[in-house]
Every structure is written in structure tokens, then in C-alpha cells.
PDB file of N, CA and C in Angstrom:
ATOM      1  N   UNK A1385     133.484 118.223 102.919  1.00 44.00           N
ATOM      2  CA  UNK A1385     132.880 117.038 102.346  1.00 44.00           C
ATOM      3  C   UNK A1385     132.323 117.402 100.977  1.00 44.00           C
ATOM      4  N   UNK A1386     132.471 116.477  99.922  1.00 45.00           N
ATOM      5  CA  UNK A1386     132.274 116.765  98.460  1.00 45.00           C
ATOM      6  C   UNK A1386     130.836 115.929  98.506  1.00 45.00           C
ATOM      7  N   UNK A1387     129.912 116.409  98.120  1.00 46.00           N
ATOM      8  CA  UNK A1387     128.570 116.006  97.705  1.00 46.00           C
ATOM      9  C   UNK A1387     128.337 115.336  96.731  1.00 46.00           C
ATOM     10  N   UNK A1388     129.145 114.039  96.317  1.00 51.00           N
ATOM     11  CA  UNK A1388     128.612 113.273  94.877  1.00 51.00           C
ATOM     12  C   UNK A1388     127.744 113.109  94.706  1.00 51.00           C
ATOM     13  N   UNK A1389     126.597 112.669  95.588  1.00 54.00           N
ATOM     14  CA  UNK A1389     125.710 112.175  95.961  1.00 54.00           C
ATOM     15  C   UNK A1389     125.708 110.334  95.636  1.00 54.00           C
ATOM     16  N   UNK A1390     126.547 109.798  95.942  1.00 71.00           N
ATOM     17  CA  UNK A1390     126.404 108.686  95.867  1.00 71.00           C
ATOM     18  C   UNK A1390     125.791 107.839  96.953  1.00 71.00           C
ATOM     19  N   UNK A1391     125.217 106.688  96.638  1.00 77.00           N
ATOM     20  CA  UNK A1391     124.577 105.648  97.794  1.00 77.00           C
ATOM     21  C   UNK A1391     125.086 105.537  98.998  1.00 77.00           C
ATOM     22  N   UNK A1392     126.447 105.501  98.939  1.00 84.00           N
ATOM     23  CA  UNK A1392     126.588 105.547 100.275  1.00 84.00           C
ATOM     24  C   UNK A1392     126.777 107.061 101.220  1.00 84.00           C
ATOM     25  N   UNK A1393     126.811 108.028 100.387  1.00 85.00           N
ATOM     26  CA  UNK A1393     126.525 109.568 101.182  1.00 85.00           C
ATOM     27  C   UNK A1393     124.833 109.292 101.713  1.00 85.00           C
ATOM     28  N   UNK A1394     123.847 108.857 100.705  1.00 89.00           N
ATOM     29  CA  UNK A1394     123.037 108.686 100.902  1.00 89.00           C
ATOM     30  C   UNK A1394     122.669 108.075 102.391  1.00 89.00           C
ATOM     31  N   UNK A1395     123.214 106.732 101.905  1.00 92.00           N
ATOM     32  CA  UNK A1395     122.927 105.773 103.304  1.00 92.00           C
ATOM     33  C   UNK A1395     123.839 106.667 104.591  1.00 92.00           C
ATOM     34  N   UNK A1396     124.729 107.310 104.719  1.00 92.00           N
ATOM     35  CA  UNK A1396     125.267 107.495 105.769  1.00 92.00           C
ATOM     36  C   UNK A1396     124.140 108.540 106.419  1.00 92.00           C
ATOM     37  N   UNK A1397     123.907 109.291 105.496  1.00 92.00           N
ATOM     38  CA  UNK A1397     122.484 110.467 106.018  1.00 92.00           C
ATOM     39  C   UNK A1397     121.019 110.249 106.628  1.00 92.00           C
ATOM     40  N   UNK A1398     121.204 108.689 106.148  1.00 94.00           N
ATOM     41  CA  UNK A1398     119.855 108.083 106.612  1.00 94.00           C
ATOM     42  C   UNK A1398     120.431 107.370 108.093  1.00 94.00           C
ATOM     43  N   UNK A1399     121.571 107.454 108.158  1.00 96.00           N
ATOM     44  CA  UNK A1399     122.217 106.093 109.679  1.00 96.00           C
ATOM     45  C   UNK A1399     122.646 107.567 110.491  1.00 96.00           C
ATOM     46  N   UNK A1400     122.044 109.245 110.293  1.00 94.00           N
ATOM     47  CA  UNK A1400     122.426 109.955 110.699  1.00 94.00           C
ATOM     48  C   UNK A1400     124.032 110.226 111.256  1.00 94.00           C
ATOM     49  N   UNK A1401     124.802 109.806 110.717  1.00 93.00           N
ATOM     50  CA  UNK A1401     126.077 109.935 110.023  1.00 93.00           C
ATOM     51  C   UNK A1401     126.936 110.896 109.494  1.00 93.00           C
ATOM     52  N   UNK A1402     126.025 111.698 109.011  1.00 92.00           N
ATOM     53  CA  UNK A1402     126.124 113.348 108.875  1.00 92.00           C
ATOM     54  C   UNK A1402     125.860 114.577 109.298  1.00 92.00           C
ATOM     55  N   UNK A1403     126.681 115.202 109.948  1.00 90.00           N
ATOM     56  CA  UNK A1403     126.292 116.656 110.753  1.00 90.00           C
ATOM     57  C   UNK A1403     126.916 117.793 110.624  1.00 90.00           C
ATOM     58  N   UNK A1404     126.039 118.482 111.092  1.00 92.00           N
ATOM     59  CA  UNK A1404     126.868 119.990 111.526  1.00 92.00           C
ATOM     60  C   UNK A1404     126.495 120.645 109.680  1.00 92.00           C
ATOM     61  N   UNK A1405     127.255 121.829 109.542  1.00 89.00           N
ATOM     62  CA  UNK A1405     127.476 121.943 108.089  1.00 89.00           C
ATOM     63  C   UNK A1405     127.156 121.009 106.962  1.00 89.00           C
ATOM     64  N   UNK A1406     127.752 119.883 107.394  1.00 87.00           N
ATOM     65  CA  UNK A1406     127.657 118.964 106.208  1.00 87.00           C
ATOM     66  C   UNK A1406     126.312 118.354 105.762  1.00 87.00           C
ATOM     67  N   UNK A1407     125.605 118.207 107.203  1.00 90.00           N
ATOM     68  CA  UNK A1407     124.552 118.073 106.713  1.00 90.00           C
ATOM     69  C   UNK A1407     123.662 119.045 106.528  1.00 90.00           C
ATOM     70  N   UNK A1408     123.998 120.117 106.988  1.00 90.00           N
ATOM     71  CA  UNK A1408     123.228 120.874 106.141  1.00 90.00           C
ATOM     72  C   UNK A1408     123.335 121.180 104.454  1.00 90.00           C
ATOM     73  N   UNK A1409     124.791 120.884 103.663  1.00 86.00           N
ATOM     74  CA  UNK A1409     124.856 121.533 102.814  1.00 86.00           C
ATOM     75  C   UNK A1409     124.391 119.980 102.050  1.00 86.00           C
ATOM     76  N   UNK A1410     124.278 118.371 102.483  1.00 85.00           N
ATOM     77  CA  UNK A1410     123.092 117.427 101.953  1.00 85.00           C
ATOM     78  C   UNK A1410     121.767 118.111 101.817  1.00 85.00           C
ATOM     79  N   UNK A1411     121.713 118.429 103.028  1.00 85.00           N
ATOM     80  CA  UNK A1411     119.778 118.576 102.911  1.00 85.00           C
ATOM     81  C   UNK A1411     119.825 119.881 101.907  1.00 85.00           C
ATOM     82  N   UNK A1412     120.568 120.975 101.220  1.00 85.00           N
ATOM     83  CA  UNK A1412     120.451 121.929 100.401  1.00 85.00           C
ATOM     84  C   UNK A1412     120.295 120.988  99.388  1.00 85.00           C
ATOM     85  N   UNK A1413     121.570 120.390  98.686  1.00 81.00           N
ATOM     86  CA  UNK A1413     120.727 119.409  97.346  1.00 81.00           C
ATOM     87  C   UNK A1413     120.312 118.886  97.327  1.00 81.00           C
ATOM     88  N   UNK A1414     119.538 118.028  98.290  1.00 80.00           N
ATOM     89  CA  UNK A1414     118.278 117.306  98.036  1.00 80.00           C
ATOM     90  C   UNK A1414     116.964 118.560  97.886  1.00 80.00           C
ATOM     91  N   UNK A1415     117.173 119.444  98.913  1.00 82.00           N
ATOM     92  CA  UNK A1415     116.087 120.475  98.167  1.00 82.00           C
ATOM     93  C   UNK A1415     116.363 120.942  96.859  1.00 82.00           C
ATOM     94  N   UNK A1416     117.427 120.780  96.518  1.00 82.00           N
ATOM     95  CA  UNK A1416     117.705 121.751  95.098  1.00 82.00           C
ATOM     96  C   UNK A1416     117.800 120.382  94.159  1.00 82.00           C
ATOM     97  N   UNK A1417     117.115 118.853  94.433  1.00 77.00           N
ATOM     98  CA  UNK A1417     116.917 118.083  93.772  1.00 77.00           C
ATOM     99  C   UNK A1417     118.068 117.478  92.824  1.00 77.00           C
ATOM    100  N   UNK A1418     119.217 117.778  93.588  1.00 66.00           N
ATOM    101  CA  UNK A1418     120.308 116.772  93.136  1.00 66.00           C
ATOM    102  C   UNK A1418     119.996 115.667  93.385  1.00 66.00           C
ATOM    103  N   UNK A1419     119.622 115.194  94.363  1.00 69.00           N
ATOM    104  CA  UNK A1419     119.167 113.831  95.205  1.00 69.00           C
ATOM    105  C   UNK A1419     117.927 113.923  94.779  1.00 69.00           C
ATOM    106  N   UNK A1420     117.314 113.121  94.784  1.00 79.00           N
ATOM    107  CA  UNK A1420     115.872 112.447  94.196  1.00 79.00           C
ATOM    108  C   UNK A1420     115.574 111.799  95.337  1.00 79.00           C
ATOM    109  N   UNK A1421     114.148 111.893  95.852  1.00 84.00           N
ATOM    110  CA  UNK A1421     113.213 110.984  96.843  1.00 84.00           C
ATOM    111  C   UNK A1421     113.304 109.427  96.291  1.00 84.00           C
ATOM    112  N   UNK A1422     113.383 109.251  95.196  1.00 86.00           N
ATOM    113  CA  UNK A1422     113.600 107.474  94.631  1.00 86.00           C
ATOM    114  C   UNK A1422     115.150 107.165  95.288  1.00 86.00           C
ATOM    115  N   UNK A1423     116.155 108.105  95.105  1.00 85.00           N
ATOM    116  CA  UNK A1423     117.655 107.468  95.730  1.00 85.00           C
ATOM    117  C   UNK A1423     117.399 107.576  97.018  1.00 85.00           C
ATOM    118  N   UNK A1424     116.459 107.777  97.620  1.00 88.00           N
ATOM    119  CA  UNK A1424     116.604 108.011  98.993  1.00 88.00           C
ATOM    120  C   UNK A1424     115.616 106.847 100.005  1.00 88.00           C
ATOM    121  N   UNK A1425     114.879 107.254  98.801  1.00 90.00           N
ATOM    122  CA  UNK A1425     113.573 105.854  99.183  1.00 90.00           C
ATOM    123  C   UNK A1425     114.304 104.358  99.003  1.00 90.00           C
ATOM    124  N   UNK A1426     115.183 104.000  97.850  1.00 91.00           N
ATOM    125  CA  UNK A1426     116.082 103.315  97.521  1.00 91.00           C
ATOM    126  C   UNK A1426     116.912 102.838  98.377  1.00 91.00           C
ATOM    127  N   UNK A1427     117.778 103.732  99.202  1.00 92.00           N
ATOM    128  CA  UNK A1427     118.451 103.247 100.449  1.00 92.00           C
ATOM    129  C   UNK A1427     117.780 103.183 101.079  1.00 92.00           C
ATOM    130  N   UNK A1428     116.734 103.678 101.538  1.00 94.00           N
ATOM    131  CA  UNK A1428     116.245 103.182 102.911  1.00 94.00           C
ATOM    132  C   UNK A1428     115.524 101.757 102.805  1.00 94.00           C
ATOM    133  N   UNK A1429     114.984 101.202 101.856  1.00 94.00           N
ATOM    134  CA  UNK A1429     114.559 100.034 101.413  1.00 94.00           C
ATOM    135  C   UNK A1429     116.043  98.931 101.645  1.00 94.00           C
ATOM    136  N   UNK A1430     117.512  99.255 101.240  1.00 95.00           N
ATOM    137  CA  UNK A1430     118.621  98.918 101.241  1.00 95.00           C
ATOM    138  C   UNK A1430     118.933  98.702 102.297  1.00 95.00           C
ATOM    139  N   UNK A1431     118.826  99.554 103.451  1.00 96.00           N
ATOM    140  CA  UNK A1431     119.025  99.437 104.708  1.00 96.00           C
ATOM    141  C   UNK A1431     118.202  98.367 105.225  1.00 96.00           C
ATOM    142  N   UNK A1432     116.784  98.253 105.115  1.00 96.00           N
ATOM    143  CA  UNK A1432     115.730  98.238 105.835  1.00 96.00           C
ATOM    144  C   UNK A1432     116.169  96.474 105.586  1.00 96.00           C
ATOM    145  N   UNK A1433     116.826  95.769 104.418  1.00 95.00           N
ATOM    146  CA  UNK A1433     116.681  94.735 103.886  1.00 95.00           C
ATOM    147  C   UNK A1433     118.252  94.034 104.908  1.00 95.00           C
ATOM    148  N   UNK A1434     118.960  95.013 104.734  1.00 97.00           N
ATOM    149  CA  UNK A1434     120.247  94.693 105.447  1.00 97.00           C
ATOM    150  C   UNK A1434     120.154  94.703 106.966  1.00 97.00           C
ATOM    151  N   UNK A1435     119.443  95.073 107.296  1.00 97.00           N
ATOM    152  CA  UNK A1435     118.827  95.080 108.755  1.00 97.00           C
ATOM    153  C   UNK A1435     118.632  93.446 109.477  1.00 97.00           C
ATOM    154  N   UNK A1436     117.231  93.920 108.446  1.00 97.00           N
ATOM    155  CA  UNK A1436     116.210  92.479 108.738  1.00 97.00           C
ATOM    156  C   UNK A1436     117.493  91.144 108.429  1.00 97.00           C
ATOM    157  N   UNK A1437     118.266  90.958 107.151  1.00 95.00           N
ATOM    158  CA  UNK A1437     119.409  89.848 106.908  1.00 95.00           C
ATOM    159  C   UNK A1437     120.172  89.539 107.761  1.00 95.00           C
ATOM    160  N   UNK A1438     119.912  91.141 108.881  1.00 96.00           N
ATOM    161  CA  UNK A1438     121.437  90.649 109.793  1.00 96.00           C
ATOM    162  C   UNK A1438     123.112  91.146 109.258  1.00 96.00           C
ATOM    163  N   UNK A1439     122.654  91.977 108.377  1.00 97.00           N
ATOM    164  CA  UNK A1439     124.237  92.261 107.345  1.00 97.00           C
ATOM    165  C   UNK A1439     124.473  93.404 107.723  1.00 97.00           C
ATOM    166  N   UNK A1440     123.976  94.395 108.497  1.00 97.00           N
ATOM    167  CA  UNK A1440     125.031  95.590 109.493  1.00 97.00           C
ATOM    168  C   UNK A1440     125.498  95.486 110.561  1.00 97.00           C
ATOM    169  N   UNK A1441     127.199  96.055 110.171  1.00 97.00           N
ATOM    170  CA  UNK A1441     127.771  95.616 111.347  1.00 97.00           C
ATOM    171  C   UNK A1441     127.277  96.387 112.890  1.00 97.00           C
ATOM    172  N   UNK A1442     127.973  96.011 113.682  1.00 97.00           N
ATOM    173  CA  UNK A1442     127.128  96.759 114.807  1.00 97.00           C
ATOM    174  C   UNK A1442     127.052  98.490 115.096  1.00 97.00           C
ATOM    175  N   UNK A1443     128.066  98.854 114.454  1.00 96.00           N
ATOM    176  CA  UNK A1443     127.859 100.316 114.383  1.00 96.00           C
ATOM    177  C   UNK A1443     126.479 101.096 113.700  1.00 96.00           C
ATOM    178  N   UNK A1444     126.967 100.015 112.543  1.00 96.00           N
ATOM    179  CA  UNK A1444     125.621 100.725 111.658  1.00 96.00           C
ATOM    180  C   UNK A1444     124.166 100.103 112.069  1.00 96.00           C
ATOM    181  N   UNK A1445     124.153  98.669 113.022  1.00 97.00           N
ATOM    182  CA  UNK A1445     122.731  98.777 113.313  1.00 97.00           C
ATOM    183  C   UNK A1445     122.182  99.486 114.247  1.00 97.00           C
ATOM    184  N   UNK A1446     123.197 100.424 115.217  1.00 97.00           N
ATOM    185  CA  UNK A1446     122.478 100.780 116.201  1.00 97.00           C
ATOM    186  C   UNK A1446     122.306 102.262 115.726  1.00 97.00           C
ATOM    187  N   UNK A1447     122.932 102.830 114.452  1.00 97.00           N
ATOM    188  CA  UNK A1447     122.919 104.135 113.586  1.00 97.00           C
ATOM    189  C   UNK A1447     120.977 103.755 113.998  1.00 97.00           C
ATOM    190  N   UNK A1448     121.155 102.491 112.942  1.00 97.00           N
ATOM    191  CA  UNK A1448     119.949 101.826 112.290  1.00 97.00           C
ATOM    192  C   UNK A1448     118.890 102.066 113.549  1.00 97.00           C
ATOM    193  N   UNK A1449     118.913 101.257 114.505  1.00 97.00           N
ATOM    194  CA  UNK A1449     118.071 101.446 115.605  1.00 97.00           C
ATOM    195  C   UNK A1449     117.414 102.755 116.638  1.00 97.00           C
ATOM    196  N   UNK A1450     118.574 103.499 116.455  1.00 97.00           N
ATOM    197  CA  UNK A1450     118.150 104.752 116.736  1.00 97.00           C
ATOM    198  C   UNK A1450     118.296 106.085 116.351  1.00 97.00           C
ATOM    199  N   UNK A1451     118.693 105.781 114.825  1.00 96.00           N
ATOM    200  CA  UNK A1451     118.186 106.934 113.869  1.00 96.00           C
ATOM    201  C   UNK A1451     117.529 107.348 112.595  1.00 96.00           C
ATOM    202  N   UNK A1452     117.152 106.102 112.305  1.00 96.00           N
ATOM    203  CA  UNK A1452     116.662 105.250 111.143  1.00 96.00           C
ATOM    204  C   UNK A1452     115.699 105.312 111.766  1.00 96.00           C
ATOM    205  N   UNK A1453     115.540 104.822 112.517  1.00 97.00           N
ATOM    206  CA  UNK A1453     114.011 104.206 113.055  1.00 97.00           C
ATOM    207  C   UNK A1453     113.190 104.822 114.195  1.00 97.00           C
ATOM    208  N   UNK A1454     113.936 106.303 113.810  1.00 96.00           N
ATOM    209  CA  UNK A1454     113.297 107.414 114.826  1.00 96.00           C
ATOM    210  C   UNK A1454     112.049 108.023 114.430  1.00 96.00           C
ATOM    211  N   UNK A1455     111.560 107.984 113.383  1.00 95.00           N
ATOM    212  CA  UNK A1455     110.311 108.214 112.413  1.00 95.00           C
ATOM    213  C   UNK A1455     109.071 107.108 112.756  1.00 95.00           C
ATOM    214  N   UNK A1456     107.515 107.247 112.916  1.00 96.00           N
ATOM    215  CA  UNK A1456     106.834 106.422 113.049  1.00 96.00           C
ATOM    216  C   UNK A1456     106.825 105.948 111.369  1.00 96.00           C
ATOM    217  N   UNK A1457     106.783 106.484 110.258  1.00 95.00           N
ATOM    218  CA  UNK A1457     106.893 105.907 108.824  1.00 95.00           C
ATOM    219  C   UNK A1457     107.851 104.820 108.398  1.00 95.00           C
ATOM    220  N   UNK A1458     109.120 104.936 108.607  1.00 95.00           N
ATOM    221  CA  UNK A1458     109.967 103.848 108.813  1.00 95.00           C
ATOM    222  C   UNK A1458     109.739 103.177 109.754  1.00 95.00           C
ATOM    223  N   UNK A1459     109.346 103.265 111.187  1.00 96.00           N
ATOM    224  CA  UNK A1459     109.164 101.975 111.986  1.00 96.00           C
ATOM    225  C   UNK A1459     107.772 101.089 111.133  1.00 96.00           C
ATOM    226  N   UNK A1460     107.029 101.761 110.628  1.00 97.00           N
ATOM    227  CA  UNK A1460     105.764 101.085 109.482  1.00 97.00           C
ATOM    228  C   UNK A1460     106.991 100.491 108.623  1.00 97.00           C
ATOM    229  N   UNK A1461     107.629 101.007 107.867  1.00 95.00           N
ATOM    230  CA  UNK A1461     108.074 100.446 106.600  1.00 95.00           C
ATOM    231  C   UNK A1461     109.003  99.338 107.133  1.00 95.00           C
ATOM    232  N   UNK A1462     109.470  99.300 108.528  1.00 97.00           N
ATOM    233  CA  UNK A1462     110.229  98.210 108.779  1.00 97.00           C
ATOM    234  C   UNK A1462     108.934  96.846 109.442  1.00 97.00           C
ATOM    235  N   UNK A1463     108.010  96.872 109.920  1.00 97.00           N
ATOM    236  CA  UNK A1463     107.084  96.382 110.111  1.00 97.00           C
ATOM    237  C   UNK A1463     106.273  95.675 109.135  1.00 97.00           C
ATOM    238  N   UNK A1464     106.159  96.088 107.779  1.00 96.00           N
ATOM    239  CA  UNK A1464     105.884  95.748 106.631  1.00 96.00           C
ATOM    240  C   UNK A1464     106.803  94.970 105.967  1.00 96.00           C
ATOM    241  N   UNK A1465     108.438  95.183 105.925  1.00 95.00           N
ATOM    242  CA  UNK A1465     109.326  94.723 105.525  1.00 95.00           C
ATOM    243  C   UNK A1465     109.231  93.677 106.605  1.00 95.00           C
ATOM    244  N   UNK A1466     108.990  92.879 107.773  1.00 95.00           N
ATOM    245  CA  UNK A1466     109.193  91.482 108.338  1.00 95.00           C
ATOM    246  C   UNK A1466     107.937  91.210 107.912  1.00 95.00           C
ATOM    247  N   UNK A1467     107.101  91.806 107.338  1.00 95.00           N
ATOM    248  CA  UNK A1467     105.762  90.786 107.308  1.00 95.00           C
ATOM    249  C   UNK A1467     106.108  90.236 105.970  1.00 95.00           C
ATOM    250  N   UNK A1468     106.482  91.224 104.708  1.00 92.00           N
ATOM    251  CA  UNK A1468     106.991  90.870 103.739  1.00 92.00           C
ATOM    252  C   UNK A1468     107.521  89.789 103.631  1.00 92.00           C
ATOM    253  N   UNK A1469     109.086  89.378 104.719  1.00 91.00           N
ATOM    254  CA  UNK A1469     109.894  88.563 104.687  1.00 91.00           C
ATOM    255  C   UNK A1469     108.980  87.078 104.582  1.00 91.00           C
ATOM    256  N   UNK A1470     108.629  87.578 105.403  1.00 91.00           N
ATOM    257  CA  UNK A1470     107.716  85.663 106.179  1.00 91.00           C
ATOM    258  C   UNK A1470     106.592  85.852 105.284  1.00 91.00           C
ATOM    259  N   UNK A1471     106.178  86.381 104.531  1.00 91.00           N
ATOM    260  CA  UNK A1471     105.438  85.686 103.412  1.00 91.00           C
ATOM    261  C   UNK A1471     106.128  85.153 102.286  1.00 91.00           C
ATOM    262  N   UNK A1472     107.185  85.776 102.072  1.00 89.00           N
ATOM    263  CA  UNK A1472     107.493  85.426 100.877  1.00 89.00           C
ATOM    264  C   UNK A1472     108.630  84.290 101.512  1.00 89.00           C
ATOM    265  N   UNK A1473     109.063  83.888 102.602  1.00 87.00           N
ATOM    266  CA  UNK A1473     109.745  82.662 102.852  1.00 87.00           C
ATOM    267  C   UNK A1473     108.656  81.325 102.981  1.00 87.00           C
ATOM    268  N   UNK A1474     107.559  81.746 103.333  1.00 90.00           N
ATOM    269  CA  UNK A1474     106.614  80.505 103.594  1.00 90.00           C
ATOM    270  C   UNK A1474     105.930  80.259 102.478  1.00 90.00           C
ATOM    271  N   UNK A1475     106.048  80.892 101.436  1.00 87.00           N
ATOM    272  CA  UNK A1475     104.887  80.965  99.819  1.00 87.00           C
ATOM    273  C   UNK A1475     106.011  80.641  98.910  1.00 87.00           C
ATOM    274  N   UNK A1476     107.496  80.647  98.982  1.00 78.00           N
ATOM    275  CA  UNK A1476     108.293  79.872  98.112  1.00 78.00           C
ATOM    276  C   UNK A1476     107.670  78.983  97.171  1.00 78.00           C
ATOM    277  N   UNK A1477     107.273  78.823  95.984  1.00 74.00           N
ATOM    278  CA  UNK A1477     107.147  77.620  95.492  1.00 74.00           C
ATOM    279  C   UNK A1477     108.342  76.249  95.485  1.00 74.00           C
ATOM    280  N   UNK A1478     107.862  75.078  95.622  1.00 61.00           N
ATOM    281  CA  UNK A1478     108.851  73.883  95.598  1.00 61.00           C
ATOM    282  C   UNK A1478     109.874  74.011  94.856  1.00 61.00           C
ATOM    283  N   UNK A1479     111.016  73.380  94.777  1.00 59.00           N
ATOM    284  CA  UNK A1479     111.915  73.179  93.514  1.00 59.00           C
ATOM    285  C   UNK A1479     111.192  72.254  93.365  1.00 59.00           C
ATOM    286  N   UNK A1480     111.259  71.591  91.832  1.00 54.00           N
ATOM    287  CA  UNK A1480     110.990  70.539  91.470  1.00 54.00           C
ATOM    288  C   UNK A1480     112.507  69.867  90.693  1.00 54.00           C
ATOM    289  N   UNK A1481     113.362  69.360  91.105  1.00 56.00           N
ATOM    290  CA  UNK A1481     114.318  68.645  90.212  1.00 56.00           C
ATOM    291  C   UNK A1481     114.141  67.422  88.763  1.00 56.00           C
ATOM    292  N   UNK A1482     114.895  68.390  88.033  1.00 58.00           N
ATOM    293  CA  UNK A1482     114.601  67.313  86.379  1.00 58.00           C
ATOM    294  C   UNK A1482     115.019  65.680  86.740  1.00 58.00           C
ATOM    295  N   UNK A1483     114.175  65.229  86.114  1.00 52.00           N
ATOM    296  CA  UNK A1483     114.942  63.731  86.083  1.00 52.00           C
ATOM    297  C   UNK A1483     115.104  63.428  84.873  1.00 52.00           C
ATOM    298  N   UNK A1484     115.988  63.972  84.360  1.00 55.00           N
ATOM    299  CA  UNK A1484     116.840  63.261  83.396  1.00 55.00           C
ATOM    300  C   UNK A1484     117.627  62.465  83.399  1.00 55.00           C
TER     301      UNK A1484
END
């Protein structure tokens, strides 16, 4: 496996997706700071949003359900992310339509 480090290597590492060797030789550049805590914090915010929408298919929500969300910090950050949701769906301001 070639280490681009792109979003979706990313996201697959977070849906625990990656093993053996391979993930070990991820978790080497993220220590050696190829990967950045912001691209990582980044997907998991990505995930966390695709979750809650309903937009992973079923493979990846149950990645989601029980490896994602094996951490008490992410079960917070997903807990925060539905409170998020329903505020910001019920605090919408009106449209107001022009009458021209």
C-alpha cells in the first residue's frame, strides 16, 4: 500500500479499514507528521457529518459504529454533533421571498 496520504486513506484508518503492516507503516507518518492532526480531525468531523445525514453505506456505518465510535472522545464529538444538528435546524432564520 502506497501512503499518499489522501482523505480517503485517511477516512479508511479512522473506519479501521487498515491493518496489519499497513497500518502500521500509516501510524509511522502520522508520527513522522506527514499526516497532520487537522487532516485527521477533518475526516473525522467528515465522517461524523455523513453519519448523522444518513450518507454511509452500510459497510461503512457499521466500520462507523464500531470503530469510530470505540473512543469515549468521539462518542462526545458525535453527541455534540446531534446537538449541533437540531440547533442549527430549529434556529434557521425564515426565507423571506422578494416581491417584486
Amino acid at each position: 500500500m502506497t501512503f499518499d496520504q489522501s482523505p480517503h486513506l485517511v477516512r479508511r484508518y479512522l473506519l479501521g479499514d487498515i491493518a496489519g503492516s499497513d497500518l502500521e507503516k500509516f501510524e509511522e507518518t502520522f508520527m513522522t507528521g506527514d499526516t497532520s492532526l487537522t487532516e485527521i480531525e477533518a475526516a473525522e468531523d467528515e465522517l461524523l457529518d455523513e453519519y448523522l445525514a444518513g450518507r454511509l453505506n452500510e459497510s461503512e456505518r457499521a466500520q462507523f459504529e464500531q470503530h469510530f465510535l470505540s473512543t469515549p472522545e468521539r462518542q462526545q464529538k458525535l453527541r455534540f454533533a446531534k446537538v449541533f444538528r437540531r440547533y442549527v435546524a430549529t434556529n434557521q432564520p425564515a426565507v423571506v421571498a422578494n416581491a417584486h
